[in-house]
PDB file of C-alpha atoms in Angstrom:
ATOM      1  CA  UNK U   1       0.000   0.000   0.000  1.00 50.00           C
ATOM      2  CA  UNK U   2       3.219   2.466   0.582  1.00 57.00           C
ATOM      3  CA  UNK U   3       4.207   2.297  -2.749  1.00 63.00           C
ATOM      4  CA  UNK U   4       0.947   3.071  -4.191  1.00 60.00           C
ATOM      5  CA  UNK U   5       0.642   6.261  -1.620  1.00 56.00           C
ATOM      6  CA  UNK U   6       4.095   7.313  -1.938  1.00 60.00           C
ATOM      7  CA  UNK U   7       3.888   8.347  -5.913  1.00 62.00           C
ATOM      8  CA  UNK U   8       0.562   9.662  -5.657  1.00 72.00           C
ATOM      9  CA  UNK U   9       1.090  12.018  -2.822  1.00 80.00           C
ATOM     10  CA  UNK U  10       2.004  14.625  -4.909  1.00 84.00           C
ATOM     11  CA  UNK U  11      -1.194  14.476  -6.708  1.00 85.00           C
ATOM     12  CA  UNK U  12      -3.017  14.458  -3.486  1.00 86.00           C
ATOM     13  CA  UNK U  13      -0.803  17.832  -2.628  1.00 89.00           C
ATOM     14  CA  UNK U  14      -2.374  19.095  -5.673  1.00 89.00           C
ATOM     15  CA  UNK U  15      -5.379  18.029  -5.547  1.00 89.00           C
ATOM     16  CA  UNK U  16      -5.830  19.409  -2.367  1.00 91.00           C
ATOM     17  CA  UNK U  17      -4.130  23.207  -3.410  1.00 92.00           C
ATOM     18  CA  UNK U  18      -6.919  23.060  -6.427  1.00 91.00           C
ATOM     19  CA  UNK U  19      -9.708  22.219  -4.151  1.00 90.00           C
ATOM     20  CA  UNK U  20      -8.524  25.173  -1.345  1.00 90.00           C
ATOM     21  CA  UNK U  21      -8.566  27.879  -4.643  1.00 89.00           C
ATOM     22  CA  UNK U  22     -11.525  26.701  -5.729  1.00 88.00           C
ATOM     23  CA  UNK U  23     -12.954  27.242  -1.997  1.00 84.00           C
ATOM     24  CA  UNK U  24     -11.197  30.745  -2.338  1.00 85.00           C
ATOM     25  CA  UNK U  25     -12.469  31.799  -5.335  1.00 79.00           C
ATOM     26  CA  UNK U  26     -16.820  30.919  -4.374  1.00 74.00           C
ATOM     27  CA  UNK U  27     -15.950  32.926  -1.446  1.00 65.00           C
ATOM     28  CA  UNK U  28     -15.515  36.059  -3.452  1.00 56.00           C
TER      29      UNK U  28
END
């Protein structure tokens, strides 16, 4: 299961930046 999380972590990282802008953004 590591070695599947490991790789993807970055994505979640991303994922998780895209999801906190979009948040940003409805709030203005």
């Amino acid at each position: 299961m590591t070695k599947v999380i490991y790789p993807n972590r970055r994505a979640l990282f991303l994922l998780s930046i895209a999801a906190s802008l979009s948040l940003s953004l409805d709030c203005f």
